[in-house]
Coordinates of C-alpha atoms and ligand atoms in Angstrom, one line a residue:
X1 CA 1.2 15.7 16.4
X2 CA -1.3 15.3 13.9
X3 CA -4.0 18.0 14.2
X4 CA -7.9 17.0 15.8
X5 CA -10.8 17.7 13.7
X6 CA -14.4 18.2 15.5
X7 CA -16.9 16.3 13.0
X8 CA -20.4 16.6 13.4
X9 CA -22.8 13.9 12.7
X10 CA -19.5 11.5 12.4
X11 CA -21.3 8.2 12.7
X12 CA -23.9 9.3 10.2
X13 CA -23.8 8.5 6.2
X14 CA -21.6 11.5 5.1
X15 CA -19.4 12.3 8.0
X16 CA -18.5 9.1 8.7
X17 CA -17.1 8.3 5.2
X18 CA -15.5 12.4 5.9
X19 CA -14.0 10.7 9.1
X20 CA -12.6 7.8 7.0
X21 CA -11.1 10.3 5.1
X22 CA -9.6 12.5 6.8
X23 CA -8.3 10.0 8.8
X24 CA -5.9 9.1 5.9
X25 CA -5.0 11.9 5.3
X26 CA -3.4 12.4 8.4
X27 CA -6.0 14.2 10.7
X28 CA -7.1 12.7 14.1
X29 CA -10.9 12.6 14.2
X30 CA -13.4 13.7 16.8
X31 CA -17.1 13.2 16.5
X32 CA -19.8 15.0 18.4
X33 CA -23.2 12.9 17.5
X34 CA -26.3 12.6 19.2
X35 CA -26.8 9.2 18.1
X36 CA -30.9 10.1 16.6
X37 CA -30.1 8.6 13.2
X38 CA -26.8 6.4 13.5
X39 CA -25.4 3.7 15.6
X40 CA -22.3 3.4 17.6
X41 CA -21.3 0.5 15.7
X42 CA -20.0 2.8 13.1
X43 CA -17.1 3.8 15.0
X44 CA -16.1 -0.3 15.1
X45 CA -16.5 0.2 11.4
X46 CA -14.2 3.0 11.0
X47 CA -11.8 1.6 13.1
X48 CA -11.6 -2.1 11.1
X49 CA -11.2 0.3 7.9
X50 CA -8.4 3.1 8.9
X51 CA -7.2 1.2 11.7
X52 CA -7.7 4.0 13.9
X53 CA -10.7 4.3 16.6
X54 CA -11.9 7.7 16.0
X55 CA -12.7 9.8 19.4
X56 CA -16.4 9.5 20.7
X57 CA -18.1 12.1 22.6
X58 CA -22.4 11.2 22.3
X59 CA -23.9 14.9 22.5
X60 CA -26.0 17.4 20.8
X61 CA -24.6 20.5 19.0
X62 CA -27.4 22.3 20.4
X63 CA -26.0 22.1 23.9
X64 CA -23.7 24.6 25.2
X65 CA -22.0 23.2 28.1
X66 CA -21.3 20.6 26.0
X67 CA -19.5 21.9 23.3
X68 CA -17.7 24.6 25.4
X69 CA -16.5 21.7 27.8
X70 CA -15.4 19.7 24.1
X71 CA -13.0 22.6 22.9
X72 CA -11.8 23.4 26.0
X73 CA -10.6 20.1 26.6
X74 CA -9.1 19.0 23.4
X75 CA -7.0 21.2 21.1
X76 CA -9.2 21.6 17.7
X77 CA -8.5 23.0 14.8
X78 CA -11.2 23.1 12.6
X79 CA -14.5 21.8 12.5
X80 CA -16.7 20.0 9.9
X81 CA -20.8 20.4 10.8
X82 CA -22.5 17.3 9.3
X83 CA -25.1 17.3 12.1
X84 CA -28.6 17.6 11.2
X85 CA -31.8 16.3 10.1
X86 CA -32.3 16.0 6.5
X87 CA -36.1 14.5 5.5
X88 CA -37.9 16.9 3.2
X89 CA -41.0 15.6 4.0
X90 CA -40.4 15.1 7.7
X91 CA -39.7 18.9 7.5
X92 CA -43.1 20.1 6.3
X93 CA -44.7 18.5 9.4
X94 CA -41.9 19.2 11.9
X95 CA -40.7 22.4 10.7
X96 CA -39.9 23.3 14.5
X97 CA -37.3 20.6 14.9
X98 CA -35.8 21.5 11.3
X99 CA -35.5 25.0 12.6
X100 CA -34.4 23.9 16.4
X101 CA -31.5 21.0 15.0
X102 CA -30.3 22.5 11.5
X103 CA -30.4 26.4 12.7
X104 CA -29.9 26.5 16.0
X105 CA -27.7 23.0 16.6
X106 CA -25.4 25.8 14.1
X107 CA -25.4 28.6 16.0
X108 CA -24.6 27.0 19.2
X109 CA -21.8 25.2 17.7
X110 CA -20.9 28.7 15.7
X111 CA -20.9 30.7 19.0
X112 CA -19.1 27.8 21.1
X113 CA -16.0 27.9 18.8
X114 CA -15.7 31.6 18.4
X115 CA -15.6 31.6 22.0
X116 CA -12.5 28.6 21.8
X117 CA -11.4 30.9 19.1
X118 CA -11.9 28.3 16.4
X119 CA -12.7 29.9 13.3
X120 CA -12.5 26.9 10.6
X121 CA -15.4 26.0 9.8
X122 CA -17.0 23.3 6.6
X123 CA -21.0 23.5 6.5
X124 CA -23.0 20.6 4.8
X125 CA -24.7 22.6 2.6
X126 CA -27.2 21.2 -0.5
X127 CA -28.1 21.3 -4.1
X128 CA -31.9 21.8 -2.5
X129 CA -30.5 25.7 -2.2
X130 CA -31.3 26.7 -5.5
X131 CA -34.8 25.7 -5.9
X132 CA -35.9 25.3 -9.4
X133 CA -33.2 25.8 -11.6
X134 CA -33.8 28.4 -14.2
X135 CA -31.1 26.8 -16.7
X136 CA -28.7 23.9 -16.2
X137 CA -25.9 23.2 -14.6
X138 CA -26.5 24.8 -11.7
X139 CA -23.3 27.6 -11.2
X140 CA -22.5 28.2 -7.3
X141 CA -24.4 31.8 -8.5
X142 CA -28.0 30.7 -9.6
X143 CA -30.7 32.1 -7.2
X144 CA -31.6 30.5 -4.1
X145 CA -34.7 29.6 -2.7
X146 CA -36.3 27.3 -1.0
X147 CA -39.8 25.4 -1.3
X148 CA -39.9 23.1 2.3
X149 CA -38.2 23.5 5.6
X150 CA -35.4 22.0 5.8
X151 CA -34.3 23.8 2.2
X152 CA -34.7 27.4 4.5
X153 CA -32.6 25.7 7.2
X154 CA -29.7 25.1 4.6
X155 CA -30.6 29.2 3.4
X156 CA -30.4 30.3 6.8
X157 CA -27.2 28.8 7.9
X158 CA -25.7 29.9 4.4
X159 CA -26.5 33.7 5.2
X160 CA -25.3 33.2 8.3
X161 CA -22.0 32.4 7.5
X162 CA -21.5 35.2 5.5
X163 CA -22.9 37.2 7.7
X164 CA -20.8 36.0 10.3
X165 CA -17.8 35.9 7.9
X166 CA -17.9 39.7 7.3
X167 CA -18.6 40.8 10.9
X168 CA -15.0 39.8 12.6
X169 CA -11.6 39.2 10.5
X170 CA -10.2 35.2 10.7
X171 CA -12.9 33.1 10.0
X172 CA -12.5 30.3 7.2
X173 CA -15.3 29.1 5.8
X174 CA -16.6 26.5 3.5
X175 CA -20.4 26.3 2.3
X176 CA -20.4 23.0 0.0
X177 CA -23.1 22.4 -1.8
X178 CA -23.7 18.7 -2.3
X179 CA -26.0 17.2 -5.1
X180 CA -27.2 13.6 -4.3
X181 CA -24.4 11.7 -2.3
X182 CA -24.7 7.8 -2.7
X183 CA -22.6 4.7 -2.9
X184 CA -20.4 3.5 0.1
X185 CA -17.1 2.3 1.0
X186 CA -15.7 0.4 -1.2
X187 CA -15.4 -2.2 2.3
X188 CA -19.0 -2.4 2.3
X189 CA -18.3 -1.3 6.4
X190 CA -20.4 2.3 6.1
X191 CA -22.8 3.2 4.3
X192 CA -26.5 4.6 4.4
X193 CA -28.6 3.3 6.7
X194 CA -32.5 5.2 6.6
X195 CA -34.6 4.3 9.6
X196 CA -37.9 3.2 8.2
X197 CA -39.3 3.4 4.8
X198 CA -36.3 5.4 2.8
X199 CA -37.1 8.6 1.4
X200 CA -34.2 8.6 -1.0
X201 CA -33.9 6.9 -4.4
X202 CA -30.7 4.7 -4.2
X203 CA -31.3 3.2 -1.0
X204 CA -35.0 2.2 -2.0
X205 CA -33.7 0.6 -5.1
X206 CA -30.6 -1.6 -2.6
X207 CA -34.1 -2.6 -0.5
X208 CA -35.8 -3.6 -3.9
X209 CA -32.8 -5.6 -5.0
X210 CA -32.6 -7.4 -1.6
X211 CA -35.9 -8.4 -1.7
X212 CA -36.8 -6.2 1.6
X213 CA -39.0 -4.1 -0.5
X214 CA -41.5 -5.7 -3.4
X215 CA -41.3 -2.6 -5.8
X216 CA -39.9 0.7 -6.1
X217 CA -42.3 3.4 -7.3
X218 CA -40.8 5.9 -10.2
X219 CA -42.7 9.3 -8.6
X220 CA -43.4 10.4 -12.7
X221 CA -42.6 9.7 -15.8
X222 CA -43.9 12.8 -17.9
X223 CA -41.3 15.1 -17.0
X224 CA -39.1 17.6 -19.8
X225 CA -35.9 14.9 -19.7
X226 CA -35.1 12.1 -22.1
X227 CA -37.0 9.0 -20.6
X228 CA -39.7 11.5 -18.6
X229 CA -38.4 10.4 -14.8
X230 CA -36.8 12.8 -12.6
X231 CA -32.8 13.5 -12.9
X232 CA -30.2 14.0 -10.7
X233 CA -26.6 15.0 -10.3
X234 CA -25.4 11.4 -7.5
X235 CA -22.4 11.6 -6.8
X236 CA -20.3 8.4 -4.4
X237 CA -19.8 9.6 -0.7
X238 CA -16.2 9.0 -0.8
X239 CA -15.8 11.4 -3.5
X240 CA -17.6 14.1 -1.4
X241 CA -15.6 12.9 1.6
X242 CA -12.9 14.1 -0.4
X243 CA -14.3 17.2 -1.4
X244 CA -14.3 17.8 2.2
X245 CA -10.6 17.3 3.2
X246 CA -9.9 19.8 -0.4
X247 CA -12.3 22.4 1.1
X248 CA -10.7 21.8 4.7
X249 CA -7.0 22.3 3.5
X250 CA -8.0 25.2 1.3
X251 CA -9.2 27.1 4.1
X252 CA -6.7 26.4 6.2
X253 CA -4.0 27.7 4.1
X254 CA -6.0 30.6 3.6
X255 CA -5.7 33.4 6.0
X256 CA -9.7 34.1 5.4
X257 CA -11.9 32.2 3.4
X258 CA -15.4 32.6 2.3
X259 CA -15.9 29.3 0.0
X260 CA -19.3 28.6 -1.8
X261 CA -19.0 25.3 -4.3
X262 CA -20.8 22.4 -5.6
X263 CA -20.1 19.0 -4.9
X264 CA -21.5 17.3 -7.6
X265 CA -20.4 15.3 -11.2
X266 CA -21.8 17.4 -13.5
X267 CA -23.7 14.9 -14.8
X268 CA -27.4 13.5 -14.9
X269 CA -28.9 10.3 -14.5
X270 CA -32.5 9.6 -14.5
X271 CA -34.2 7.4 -12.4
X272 CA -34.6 4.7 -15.0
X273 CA -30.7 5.0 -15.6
X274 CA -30.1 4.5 -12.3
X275 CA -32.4 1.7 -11.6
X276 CA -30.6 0.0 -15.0
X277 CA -27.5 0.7 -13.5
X278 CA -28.0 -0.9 -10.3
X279 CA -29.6 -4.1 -11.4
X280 CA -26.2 -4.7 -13.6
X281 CA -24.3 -4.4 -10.6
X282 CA -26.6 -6.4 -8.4
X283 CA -27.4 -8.6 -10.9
X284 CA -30.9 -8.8 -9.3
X285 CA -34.3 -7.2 -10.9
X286 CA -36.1 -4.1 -9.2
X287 CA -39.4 -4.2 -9.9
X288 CA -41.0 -0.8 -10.5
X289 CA -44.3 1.0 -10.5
X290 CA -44.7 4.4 -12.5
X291 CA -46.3 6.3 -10.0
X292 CA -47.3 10.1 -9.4
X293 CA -45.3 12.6 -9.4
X294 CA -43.7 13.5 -5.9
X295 CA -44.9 16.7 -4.7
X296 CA -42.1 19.6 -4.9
X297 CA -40.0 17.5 -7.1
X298 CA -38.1 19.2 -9.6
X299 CA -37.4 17.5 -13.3
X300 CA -33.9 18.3 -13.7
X301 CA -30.6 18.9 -11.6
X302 CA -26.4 18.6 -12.0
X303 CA -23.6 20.7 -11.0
X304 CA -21.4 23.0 -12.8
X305 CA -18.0 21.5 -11.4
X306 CA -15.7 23.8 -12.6
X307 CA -15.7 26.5 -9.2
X308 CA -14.8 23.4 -7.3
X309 CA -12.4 22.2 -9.6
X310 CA -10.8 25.9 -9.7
X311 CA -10.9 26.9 -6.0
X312 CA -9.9 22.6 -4.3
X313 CA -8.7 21.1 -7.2
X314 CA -11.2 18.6 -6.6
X315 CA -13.6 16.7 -9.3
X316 CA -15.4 13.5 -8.6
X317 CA -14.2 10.3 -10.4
X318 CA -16.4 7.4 -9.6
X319 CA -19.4 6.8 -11.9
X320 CA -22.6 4.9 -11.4
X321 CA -21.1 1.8 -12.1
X322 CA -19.0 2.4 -8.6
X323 CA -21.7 4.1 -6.9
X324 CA -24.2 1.2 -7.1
X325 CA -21.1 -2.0 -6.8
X326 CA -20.6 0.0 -3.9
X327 CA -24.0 0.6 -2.6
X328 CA -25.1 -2.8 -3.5
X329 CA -22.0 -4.4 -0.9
X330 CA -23.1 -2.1 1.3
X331 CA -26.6 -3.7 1.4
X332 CA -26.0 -7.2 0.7
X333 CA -23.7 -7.2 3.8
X334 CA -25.8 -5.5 6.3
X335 CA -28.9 -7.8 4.6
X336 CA -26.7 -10.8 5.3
X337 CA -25.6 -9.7 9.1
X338 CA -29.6 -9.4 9.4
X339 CA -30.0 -12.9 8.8
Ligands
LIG401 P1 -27.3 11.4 8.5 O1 -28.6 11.5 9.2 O2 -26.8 10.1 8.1 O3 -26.2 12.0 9.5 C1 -26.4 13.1 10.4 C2 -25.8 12.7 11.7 O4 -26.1 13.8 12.6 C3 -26.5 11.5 12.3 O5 -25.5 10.6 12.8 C4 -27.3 12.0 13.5 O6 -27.4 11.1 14.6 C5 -26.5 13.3 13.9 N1 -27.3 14.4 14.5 C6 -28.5 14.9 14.0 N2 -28.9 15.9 14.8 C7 -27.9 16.1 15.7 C8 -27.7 17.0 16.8 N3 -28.6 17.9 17.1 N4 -26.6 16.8 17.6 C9 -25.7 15.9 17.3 N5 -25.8 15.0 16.3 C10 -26.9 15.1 15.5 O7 -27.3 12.4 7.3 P2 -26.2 12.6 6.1 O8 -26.8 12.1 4.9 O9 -24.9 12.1 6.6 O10 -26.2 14.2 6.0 C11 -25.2 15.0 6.7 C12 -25.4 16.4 6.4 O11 -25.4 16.6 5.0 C13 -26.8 17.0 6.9 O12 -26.6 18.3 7.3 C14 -27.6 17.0 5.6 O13 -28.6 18.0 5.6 C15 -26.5 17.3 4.6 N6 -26.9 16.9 3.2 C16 -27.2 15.6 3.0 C17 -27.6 15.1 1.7 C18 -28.0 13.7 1.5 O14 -28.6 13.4 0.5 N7 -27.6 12.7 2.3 C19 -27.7 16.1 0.7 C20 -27.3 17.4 0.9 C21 -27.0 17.8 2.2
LIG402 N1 -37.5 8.8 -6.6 C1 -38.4 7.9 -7.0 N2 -38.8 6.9 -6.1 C2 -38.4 6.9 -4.8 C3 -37.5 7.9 -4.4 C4 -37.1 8.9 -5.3 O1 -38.8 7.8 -8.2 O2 -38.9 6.1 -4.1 C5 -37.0 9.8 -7.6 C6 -37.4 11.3 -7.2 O3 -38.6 11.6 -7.8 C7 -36.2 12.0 -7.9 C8 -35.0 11.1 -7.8 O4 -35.6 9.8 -7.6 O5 -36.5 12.2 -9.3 C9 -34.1 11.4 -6.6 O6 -34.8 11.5 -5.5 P1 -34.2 11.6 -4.0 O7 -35.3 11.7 -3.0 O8 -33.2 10.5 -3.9 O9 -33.3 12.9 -4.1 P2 -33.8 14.4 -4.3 O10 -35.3 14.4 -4.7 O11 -33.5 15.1 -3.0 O12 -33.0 14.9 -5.4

């Protein structure tokens, strides 16, 4: 009998390419999603990709009965805490439900598994933790801080952990820290899908290319990096699915675990590169503006890989080129099933 995995926020961009994953590997999936930024479809998806129909339960991790009535009636092992809400500038105007879904959806779910005596635990953590780096690449012990709400949700539920970690013997826990996860299956069956106007780079550029959006705007181009726009660490989802089945089997070997790492390339692209990038894979032109900076935006960010690469034996291998085939699939097919 292959072991169940709880994972939150399953039918969302990360954990349902972590559900595809672990999957293969062997694991039988459970999701627990509330359905406010993903659709059911997904699981369809899944299911045309492993072959296997994950397990469905549509609830929020904020709700008690819920959860207790989910572990007592499936044997879990471990669980892997994807759910959240995850728009920066959503955050600074509903801090309330950044606190109520990141902070306390955790420690609900936290409290409902110590209870089921589950004590494996992998928390979607972010490269937004360390604020404005102070040198580059960011190592997993560069100060943290946080400029917006949603950044103090991810500090909050880091502390927690290790607070939680040290109070009682058994617990396992992971704390990744992704960079900026893009791409999609290579199937072009999952992939991101923003309500709305996107927030995020990559998928603005796909709506560009498609012709869903006239023009991207570049938020500054007088910034301390080679071509003066903004860069980042991306790094392709199934990669970072990956990094999660590493982090999963690391702590369950171990007979403790307190795990902090990055889940990024270690390497930097800027906006321009990426834009480049994605019009060679597309083969259609995105138009761009150079606009204002974005407020809070930092000019430069990428991983130091090596504490991952130590600790799960894990490094990304896709490179832009695969991240934006991949994301471009992803988007041509879903424009295409739009008519
Ligand atoms: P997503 O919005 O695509 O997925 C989150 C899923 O959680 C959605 O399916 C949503 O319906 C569900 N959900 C939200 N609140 C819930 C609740 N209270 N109860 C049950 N389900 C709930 O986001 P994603 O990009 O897959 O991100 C997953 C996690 O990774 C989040 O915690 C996010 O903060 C973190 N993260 C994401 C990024 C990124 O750039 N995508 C970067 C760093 C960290
Ligand atoms: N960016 C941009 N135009 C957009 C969205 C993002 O120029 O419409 C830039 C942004 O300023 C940053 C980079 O793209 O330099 C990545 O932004 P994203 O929001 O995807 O990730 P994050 O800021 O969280 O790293």
């Amino acid at each position: 009998m292959s072991e169940t995995i709880l994972v939150t926020g399953g039918t969302g961009f990360i954990g349902s390419h972590a559900t595809v994953v672990l999957q293969q590997a062997g694991y039988r999936v459970l999701i627990l999603d509330n359905l406010c930024n993903s659709a059911i479809s997904v699981l369809d998806a899944i299911a045309e990709i492993t072959g296997q129909r994950p397990d469905f339960v549509q609830g929020d991790v904020r709700d008690r009965q819920a959860l207790d009535a989910l572990f007592r009636s499936r044997a879990i092992s471990a669980v892997l805490h994807f759910a959240g809400l995850k728009a920066v500038g959503e955050s600074t105007q509903k801090p309330l439900d950044y606190y109520d879904n990141n902070v306390h959806g955790s420690t609900t779910l936290l409290a409902a598994m110590r209870q089921a005596g589950v004590r494996t635990f992998v928390f979607s953590s972010s490269a937004t933790v360390y604020g404005d780096p102070q040198k580059l690449p960011l190592t997993e012990d560069h100060p943290r801080s946080a400029t917006n709400p949603y950044g103090h949700t991810k500090l909050v539920v880091e502390d927690m952990l290790e607070n939680l970690y040290r109070s009682e013997p058994g617990w396992r826990i992971a704390r990744l820290r992704y960079f900026n996860p893009v791409g999609a299956h290579p199937s072009g069956l999952i992939g991101e899908a923003p309500q709305g106007v996107p927030n995020n780079l990559m998928p603005y550029v796909a709506q560009v290319a498609t012709g869903r959006r006239p023009r991207l705007q570049v938020y500054g181009n007088d910034y301390d990096t080679p071509d003066g726009t903004g860069v980042r660490d991306y790094i392709h989802v199934m990669d970072l699915a990956l990094g999660h089945v590493a982090a999963l089997r690391r702590c369950q070997q171990a007979g403790q675990e307190m795990l902090t790492v990055n889940l990024g390339t270690g390497v930097g692209y800027s906006v321009l590169d990426m834009v480049k990038a994605f019009e060679q894979a597309s083969g259609k032109a995105v138009a761009y503006d150079i606009a204002p900076r974005r407020p809070g935006d930092i000019a430069a960010c990428w991983a130091d890989t090596e504490l991952a690469f130590q600790t799960l034996g894990w490094r990304a291998t896709k490179d832009i080129r695969e991240m934006c085939e991949d994301a471009w699939r992803w988007e041509a097919m879903q424009a295409a099933r739009a008519g």
